[in-house]
Amino acid sequence: MWDIIIIGAGPAGMTAAIYARRAAKSVLVLEALSYGGQIINTPDIENYPVAAHISGFDFATKVYEQAKALGAEFKFEKAVAIEDGGEEKTVRTAKNAYTGKAVIIATGSENRKLGVENEDKLVGRGISYCATCDGAFYRGKTVAVVGGGNTALEDALYLADLAEKVYLIHRRDEFRAEAATVERVKLRDNVELVLNSVVKSLIADKKLTAVEVVNKQGETRTIEVNGLFVAVGRIPENQNFAQVIALDSAGYALSGENCHTDTPGVFVAGDNRVKEVRQLVTATADGAVAATEAIKYLNQ
Ligand code: NAP
């Protein structure tokens, strides 16, 4: 029986492990893939206090080593279900079942992909899912953003301040984003709207050089770009836990800033919960909050 089982070894989960171990709670971290979560794909982190530059891999490795040194145990197994037995909760993986007194779900969310050929291969070589993380690499260059929601429009505004030219590619001629944001985008001289269009293919040698888009009339256009920012929504990784925690219509765990869920003893931390700002620093903050709340729950 573990005091706290943490599902997910991203920045939120590993920070929760550090806080829980420092309170002398026994901690098991279950991770489906490898430690680090999304941040491991970021070539250069420039917006986390302490280091002006650190790669996502180095950052994640340092946090992982810190949690391990404090005595957190990691098992690389995907959690597929939680059974709430009140004071005893069971987390099932494909092969094993682990019991804990409290559970923190820190599974994050994954970027919805465009689904075009070579998209995965070009991540970090022209394709990005995070303008605030990677936008600075495209200072003075030409980029495109795909999507029509708040993220895409805000990304376009953010990139318009850095890049020489921004194409905003959207599959309809109306945006889902707030009208005020849309108006601000339309006022930018260096943003060109490419509407009723979808990205058909990516053109690259070692790095992305252009995107081919096709519009509703079936006309194809090749747009030369150095970077493509994909902002077509995110998919929170809560599907396996819907029987234990309440989710909103988009699949995010319903939780406030205290990281509680509607099930006592089950907490949520990081990108898979309802929140405004999804950044590395807010994920680690959630890890600290969720662990602190779990510790309070255990000490009750
Ligand atoms: P979103 O609102 O779900 O928008 C996703 C956009 O991507 C939509 O315009 C959608 O087109 C498009 N799309 C989806 N799949 C696509 C595909 N396969 N190919 C091309 N286009 C595709 O996602 P989001 O912008 O990431 O925002 C998520 C939530 O966070 C929203 O509730 C949003 O309001 C909120 N948010 C708020 C703020 C803020 O308040 N400042 C900032 C960012 C995000 P259609 O429109 O045609 O469906």
Short mmCIF file of C-alpha atoms and ligand atoms in Angstrom, two decimals:
data_model
loop_
_atom_site.label_atom_id
_atom_site.label_comp_id
_atom_site.label_asym_id
_atom_site.label_seq_id
_atom_site.Cartn_x
_atom_site.Cartn_y
_atom_site.Cartn_z
CA MET A 1 0.00 0.00 0.00
CA TRP A 2 1.49 3.32 -1.16
CA ASP A 3 0.62 6.60 0.45
CA ILE A 4 0.35 8.34 -2.93
CA ILE A 5 0.23 6.89 -6.41
CA ILE A 6 1.00 9.46 -9.08
CA ILE A 7 -0.08 8.72 -12.62
CA GLY A 8 2.17 10.49 -15.11
CA ALA A 9 5.85 11.42 -14.91
CA GLY A 10 5.65 14.79 -16.59
CA PRO A 11 6.64 18.00 -14.80
CA ALA A 12 3.39 18.02 -12.75
CA GLY A 13 3.64 14.39 -11.64
CA MET A 14 7.36 14.50 -10.86
CA THR A 15 7.00 17.75 -8.89
CA ALA A 16 4.18 16.14 -6.92
CA ALA A 17 6.54 13.23 -6.20
CA ILE A 18 9.22 15.61 -4.88
CA TYR A 19 6.75 17.35 -2.56
CA ALA A 20 5.26 14.08 -1.33
CA ARG A 21 8.65 12.51 -0.62
CA ARG A 22 9.80 15.59 1.25
CA ALA A 23 6.76 15.03 3.49
CA ALA A 24 7.97 11.43 3.98
CA LYS A 25 5.06 9.85 2.11
CA SER A 26 5.70 6.69 0.12
CA VAL A 27 5.31 7.46 -3.58
CA LEU A 28 4.82 5.33 -6.65
CA VAL A 29 4.92 7.10 -10.03
CA LEU A 30 3.38 5.23 -12.95
CA GLU A 31 4.32 6.38 -16.43
CA ALA A 32 3.23 4.91 -19.75
CA LEU A 33 6.19 6.03 -21.85
CA SER A 34 9.26 7.79 -20.50
CA TYR A 35 9.63 10.50 -17.88
CA GLY A 36 9.26 14.11 -18.96
CA GLY A 37 5.91 14.29 -20.73
CA GLN A 38 5.44 16.87 -23.47
CA ILE A 39 8.34 19.04 -22.36
CA ILE A 40 10.85 16.44 -23.45
CA ASN A 41 10.20 17.50 -27.07
CA THR A 42 11.01 21.15 -26.48
CA PRO A 43 14.49 21.94 -27.77
CA ASP A 44 15.05 25.01 -25.64
CA ILE A 45 13.13 26.23 -22.59
CA GLU A 46 13.60 29.96 -22.08
CA ASN A 47 10.62 30.79 -19.89
CA TYR A 48 11.19 28.75 -16.74
CA PRO A 49 12.83 30.64 -13.85
CA VAL A 50 16.47 29.80 -13.03
CA ALA A 51 17.94 28.79 -16.38
CA ALA A 52 17.99 31.14 -19.39
CA HIS A 53 18.30 28.08 -21.63
CA ILE A 54 17.74 24.43 -20.90
CA SER A 55 16.54 21.67 -23.19
CA GLY A 56 13.31 19.89 -22.32
CA PHE A 57 15.26 16.65 -22.03
CA ASP A 58 17.78 18.11 -19.58
CA PHE A 59 15.03 19.75 -17.56
CA ALA A 60 13.00 16.53 -17.32
CA THR A 61 16.08 14.47 -16.48
CA LYS A 62 17.04 16.79 -13.63
CA VAL A 63 13.53 16.65 -12.16
CA TYR A 64 13.44 12.86 -12.58
CA GLU A 65 16.79 12.46 -10.82
CA GLN A 66 15.66 14.79 -8.05
CA ALA A 67 12.49 12.76 -7.45
CA LYS A 68 14.42 9.47 -7.56
CA ALA A 69 17.08 10.73 -5.16
CA LEU A 70 14.31 11.63 -2.71
CA GLY A 71 13.03 8.06 -2.88
CA ALA A 72 10.12 8.15 -5.31
CA GLU A 73 9.69 4.82 -7.07
CA PHE A 74 8.98 4.88 -10.81
CA LYS A 75 7.37 2.08 -12.79
CA PHE A 76 6.95 2.36 -16.53
CA GLU A 77 3.47 0.95 -16.92
CA LYS A 78 0.40 2.62 -18.35
CA ALA A 79 -2.41 3.13 -15.83
CA VAL A 80 -5.63 1.95 -17.40
CA ALA A 81 -8.12 2.31 -14.54
CA ILE A 82 -8.63 3.56 -11.02
CA GLU A 83 -10.99 1.80 -8.65
CA ASP A 84 -12.12 3.91 -5.74
CA GLY A 85 -12.49 1.82 -2.61
CA GLY A 86 -12.70 4.82 -0.30
CA GLU A 87 -9.61 4.78 1.90
CA GLU A 88 -7.94 2.33 -0.49
CA LYS A 89 -7.66 3.06 -4.17
CA THR A 90 -6.49 0.59 -6.78
CA VAL A 91 -4.67 1.70 -9.89
CA ARG A 92 -4.60 -0.95 -12.58
CA THR A 93 -2.06 -1.27 -15.35
CA ALA A 94 -2.14 -3.90 -18.07
CA LYS A 95 -0.27 -6.40 -15.86
CA ASN A 96 -0.49 -5.22 -12.28
CA ALA A 97 -2.68 -3.58 -9.68
CA TYR A 98 -1.27 -1.11 -7.17
CA THR A 99 -3.05 0.17 -4.11
CA GLY A 100 -2.67 3.59 -2.59
CA LYS A 101 -4.38 5.84 -0.08
CA ALA A 102 -4.39 8.81 -2.46
CA VAL A 103 -3.97 9.19 -6.21
CA ILE A 104 -2.77 12.16 -8.24
CA ILE A 105 -3.65 12.06 -11.93
CA ALA A 106 -1.04 14.04 -13.85
CA THR A 107 -1.42 12.55 -17.29
CA GLY A 108 -1.36 15.83 -19.22
CA SER A 109 -2.82 16.20 -22.65
CA GLU A 110 -1.64 15.49 -26.09
CA ASN A 111 -1.67 17.80 -29.07
CA ARG A 112 -4.25 17.01 -31.65
CA LYS A 113 -2.26 16.27 -34.78
CA LEU A 114 -3.05 17.45 -38.26
CA GLY A 115 -2.60 13.92 -39.47
CA VAL A 116 -0.48 14.77 -42.50
CA GLU A 117 2.48 12.72 -43.66
CA ASN A 118 5.83 13.39 -41.95
CA GLU A 119 4.22 15.55 -39.25
CA ASP A 120 5.88 13.58 -36.44
CA LYS A 121 9.27 13.48 -38.17
CA LEU A 122 9.36 17.27 -38.53
CA VAL A 123 8.59 18.12 -34.90
CA GLY A 124 11.49 20.32 -33.79
CA ARG A 125 12.48 20.80 -37.44
CA GLY A 126 9.80 23.25 -38.42
CA ILE A 127 6.68 21.80 -36.83
CA SER A 128 5.70 23.05 -33.38
CA TYR A 129 2.62 22.76 -31.21
CA CYS A 130 3.57 25.62 -28.90
CA ALA A 131 4.13 29.18 -30.13
CA THR A 132 5.16 30.56 -26.74
CA CYS A 133 7.75 27.77 -26.40
CA ASP A 134 9.25 27.88 -29.88
CA GLY A 135 8.17 31.20 -31.45
CA ALA A 136 11.46 32.92 -30.63
CA PHE A 137 13.29 30.55 -32.98
CA TYR A 138 11.40 32.13 -35.88
CA ARG A 139 12.31 35.77 -35.27
CA GLY A 140 12.35 37.54 -38.66
CA LYS A 141 11.20 34.41 -40.49
CA THR A 142 8.01 33.23 -42.16
CA VAL A 143 5.63 30.96 -40.29
CA ALA A 144 2.13 29.59 -40.56
CA VAL A 145 -0.39 28.78 -37.86
CA VAL A 146 -3.16 26.22 -38.40
CA GLY A 147 -6.45 26.45 -36.50
CA GLY A 148 -9.31 28.81 -35.82
CA GLY A 149 -9.69 28.71 -32.03
CA ASN A 150 -8.35 31.05 -29.37
CA THR A 151 -5.03 29.25 -29.26
CA ALA A 152 -4.42 29.62 -32.99
CA LEU A 153 -5.44 33.27 -33.08
CA GLU A 154 -3.40 34.13 -29.99
CA ASP A 155 -0.46 32.23 -31.46
CA ALA A 156 -0.81 34.25 -34.66
CA LEU A 157 -0.72 37.51 -32.65
CA TYR A 158 2.26 36.33 -30.61
CA LEU A 159 4.15 35.25 -33.72
CA ALA A 160 3.25 38.43 -35.62
CA ASP A 161 5.45 40.31 -33.13
CA LEU A 162 8.40 38.03 -33.86
CA ALA A 163 8.14 36.74 -37.39
CA GLU A 164 8.30 38.74 -40.58
CA LYS A 165 5.17 37.11 -41.96
CA VAL A 166 2.46 34.86 -40.49
CA TYR A 167 -0.04 32.86 -42.50
CA LEU A 168 -3.12 31.80 -40.55
CA ILE A 169 -4.61 28.70 -42.16
CA HIS A 170 -8.14 27.75 -41.12
CA ARG A 171 -10.51 25.20 -42.55
CA ARG A 172 -13.57 27.50 -42.43
CA ASP A 173 -14.15 31.20 -43.10
CA GLU A 174 -15.38 31.86 -39.56
CA PHE A 175 -13.27 31.62 -36.46
CA ARG A 176 -14.17 29.87 -33.25
CA ALA A 177 -11.94 32.33 -31.35
CA GLU A 178 -13.31 35.37 -29.52
CA ALA A 179 -14.37 38.16 -31.88
CA ALA A 180 -12.06 40.71 -30.22
CA THR A 181 -9.05 38.47 -30.80
CA VAL A 182 -10.08 37.90 -34.41
CA GLU A 183 -10.30 41.67 -34.93
CA ARG A 184 -6.83 42.16 -33.47
CA VAL A 185 -5.45 39.56 -35.86
CA LYS A 186 -7.14 41.19 -38.84
CA LEU A 187 -5.46 44.50 -37.98
CA ARG A 188 -2.00 43.01 -38.29
CA ASP A 189 -0.34 43.89 -41.59
CA ASN A 190 1.96 40.88 -41.51
CA VAL A 191 -0.79 38.27 -40.94
CA GLU A 192 -2.38 36.78 -44.04
CA LEU A 193 -5.54 34.72 -43.63
CA VAL A 194 -5.73 31.53 -45.66
CA LEU A 195 -9.36 30.50 -45.17
CA ASN A 196 -11.46 27.53 -46.20
CA SER A 197 -8.17 25.69 -46.51
CA VAL A 198 -6.49 22.68 -44.99
CA VAL A 199 -2.88 21.60 -44.98
CA LYS A 200 -2.54 18.81 -47.50
CA SER A 201 1.18 18.09 -47.29
CA LEU A 202 4.45 19.21 -45.75
CA ILE A 203 7.44 19.93 -47.96
CA ALA A 204 10.85 19.49 -46.38
CA ASP A 205 14.47 18.61 -46.97
CA LYS A 206 16.02 18.34 -43.51
CA LYS A 207 13.67 21.02 -42.21
CA LEU A 208 10.23 22.19 -43.22
CA THR A 209 10.41 24.52 -46.23
CA ALA A 210 6.78 24.84 -47.34
CA VAL A 211 3.23 23.66 -46.81
CA GLU A 212 0.80 22.72 -49.51
CA VAL A 213 -2.77 23.79 -48.76
CA VAL A 214 -5.94 22.97 -50.59
CA ASN A 215 -9.08 25.12 -50.44
CA LYS A 216 -12.75 24.20 -50.69
CA GLN A 217 -12.71 24.70 -54.46
CA GLY A 218 -9.97 22.08 -54.66
CA GLU A 219 -7.29 24.62 -55.60
CA THR A 220 -3.82 23.90 -54.27
CA ARG A 221 -1.36 26.54 -53.10
CA THR A 222 2.22 26.13 -51.93
CA ILE A 223 3.26 28.50 -49.15
CA GLU A 224 6.94 28.75 -48.27
CA VAL A 225 7.42 28.77 -44.50
CA ASN A 226 10.19 28.16 -42.00
CA GLY A 227 7.79 27.00 -39.32
CA LEU A 228 4.29 25.61 -38.95
CA PHE A 229 2.48 26.02 -35.63
CA VAL A 230 -0.30 23.49 -35.26
CA ALA A 231 -3.06 24.75 -32.92
CA VAL A 232 -6.03 22.53 -33.70
CA GLY A 233 -6.93 21.69 -30.11
CA ARG A 234 -5.68 19.30 -27.47
CA ILE A 235 -6.79 15.94 -26.19
CA PRO A 236 -6.59 15.54 -22.39
CA GLU A 237 -5.50 12.07 -21.34
CA ASN A 238 -8.30 11.33 -18.89
CA GLN A 239 -10.24 8.75 -20.85
CA ASN A 240 -9.25 5.88 -18.55
CA PHE A 241 -10.37 7.68 -15.41
CA ALA A 242 -13.80 8.99 -16.38
CA GLN A 243 -15.51 6.60 -13.96
CA VAL A 244 -13.72 8.15 -10.99
CA ILE A 245 -13.46 11.85 -11.83
CA ALA A 246 -15.86 14.27 -13.47
CA LEU A 247 -14.78 15.63 -16.85
CA ASP A 248 -15.99 18.59 -18.88
CA SER A 249 -17.33 18.17 -22.41
CA ALA A 250 -13.81 18.40 -23.83
CA GLY A 251 -12.51 15.71 -21.49
CA TYR A 252 -10.65 17.94 -19.00
CA ALA A 253 -10.88 17.03 -15.30
CA LEU A 254 -13.17 19.41 -13.45
CA SER A 255 -11.05 20.89 -10.71
CA GLY A 256 -10.23 24.23 -9.16
CA GLU A 257 -6.84 25.62 -8.27
CA ASN A 258 -6.70 23.26 -5.25
CA CYS A 259 -6.43 20.30 -7.67
CA HIS A 260 -9.25 18.37 -5.96
CA THR A 261 -11.60 16.21 -7.99
CA ASP A 262 -15.10 15.19 -6.97
CA THR A 263 -13.68 11.95 -5.51
CA PRO A 264 -12.02 12.36 -2.08
CA GLY A 265 -8.40 11.28 -2.20
CA VAL A 266 -8.12 11.63 -5.98
CA PHE A 267 -6.37 14.77 -7.18
CA VAL A 268 -5.44 16.10 -10.59
CA ALA A 269 -2.41 18.15 -11.61
CA GLY A 270 -1.27 19.76 -14.84
CA ASP A 271 -2.59 20.04 -18.35
CA ASN A 272 -5.35 17.45 -18.02
CA ARG A 273 -7.41 19.64 -15.71
CA VAL A 274 -9.57 22.64 -16.56
CA LYS A 275 -7.30 25.69 -16.44
CA GLU A 276 -6.44 28.89 -18.27
CA VAL A 277 -2.67 28.75 -18.64
CA ARG A 278 -1.01 25.51 -19.68
CA GLN A 279 2.70 26.06 -19.33
CA LEU A 280 5.62 24.24 -17.73
CA VAL A 281 5.57 26.57 -14.76
CA THR A 282 1.85 26.08 -14.13
CA ALA A 283 2.25 22.29 -14.42
CA THR A 284 4.96 22.19 -11.77
CA ALA A 285 2.89 24.54 -9.60
CA ASP A 286 -0.04 22.14 -9.89
CA GLY A 287 2.23 19.27 -8.85
CA ALA A 288 3.13 21.13 -5.66
CA VAL A 289 -0.51 21.99 -4.93
CA ALA A 290 -1.86 18.50 -5.63
CA ALA A 291 0.79 16.85 -3.45
CA THR A 292 0.19 19.32 -0.62
CA GLU A 293 -3.55 18.64 -0.78
CA ALA A 294 -2.95 14.87 -0.92
CA ILE A 295 -0.67 15.11 2.13
CA LYS A 296 -3.38 17.06 4.00
CA TYR A 297 -5.91 14.38 3.03
CA LEU A 298 -3.61 11.61 4.32
CA ASN A 299 -2.92 13.43 7.57
CA GLN A 300 -6.59 14.04 8.32
P1 NAP B 1 -10.39 24.74 -30.05
O1 NAP B 1 -11.15 25.90 -29.51
O2 NAP B 1 -10.94 23.38 -29.93
O3 NAP B 1 -10.11 25.09 -31.58
C1 NAP B 1 -9.49 24.17 -32.41
C2 NAP B 1 -9.48 24.76 -33.81
O4 NAP B 1 -8.80 23.86 -34.65
C3 NAP B 1 -10.87 24.98 -34.39
O5 NAP B 1 -10.90 26.19 -35.08
C4 NAP B 1 -11.04 23.81 -35.35
O6 NAP B 1 -11.76 24.14 -36.50
C5 NAP B 1 -9.61 23.52 -35.75
N1 NAP B 1 -9.39 22.13 -36.05
C6 NAP B 1 -9.67 21.05 -35.27
N2 NAP B 1 -9.25 19.92 -35.86
C7 NAP B 1 -8.69 20.30 -37.03
C8 NAP B 1 -8.06 19.60 -38.09
N3 NAP B 1 -7.92 18.27 -38.05
N4 NAP B 1 -7.59 20.30 -39.15
C9 NAP B 1 -7.70 21.64 -39.18
N5 NAP B 1 -8.30 22.38 -38.22
C10 NAP B 1 -8.77 21.71 -37.15
O7 NAP B 1 -8.91 24.62 -29.41
P2 NAP B 1 -7.99 25.73 -28.76
O8 NAP B 1 -7.91 26.93 -29.62
O9 NAP B 1 -6.74 25.05 -28.40
O10 NAP B 1 -8.75 26.13 -27.43
C11 NAP B 1 -9.10 25.13 -26.47
C12 NAP B 1 -9.92 25.78 -25.34
O11 NAP B 1 -9.08 26.68 -24.62
C13 NAP B 1 -11.06 26.61 -25.88
O12 NAP B 1 -12.13 26.52 -24.99
C14 NAP B 1 -10.52 28.01 -25.91
O13 NAP B 1 -11.51 29.01 -25.85
C15 NAP B 1 -9.64 27.98 -24.67
N6 NAP B 1 -8.61 28.98 -24.78
C16 NAP B 1 -8.86 30.17 -24.21
C17 NAP B 1 -7.91 31.16 -24.31
C18 NAP B 1 -8.23 32.47 -23.68
O14 NAP B 1 -9.28 32.59 -23.09
N7 NAP B 1 -7.36 33.45 -23.78
C19 NAP B 1 -6.73 30.95 -24.99
C20 NAP B 1 -6.51 29.71 -25.57
C21 NAP B 1 -7.47 28.73 -25.47
P3 NAP B 1 -13.35 24.42 -36.46
O15 NAP B 1 -13.50 25.76 -35.83
O16 NAP B 1 -13.74 24.36 -37.89
O17 NAP B 1 -13.93 23.32 -35.63
#
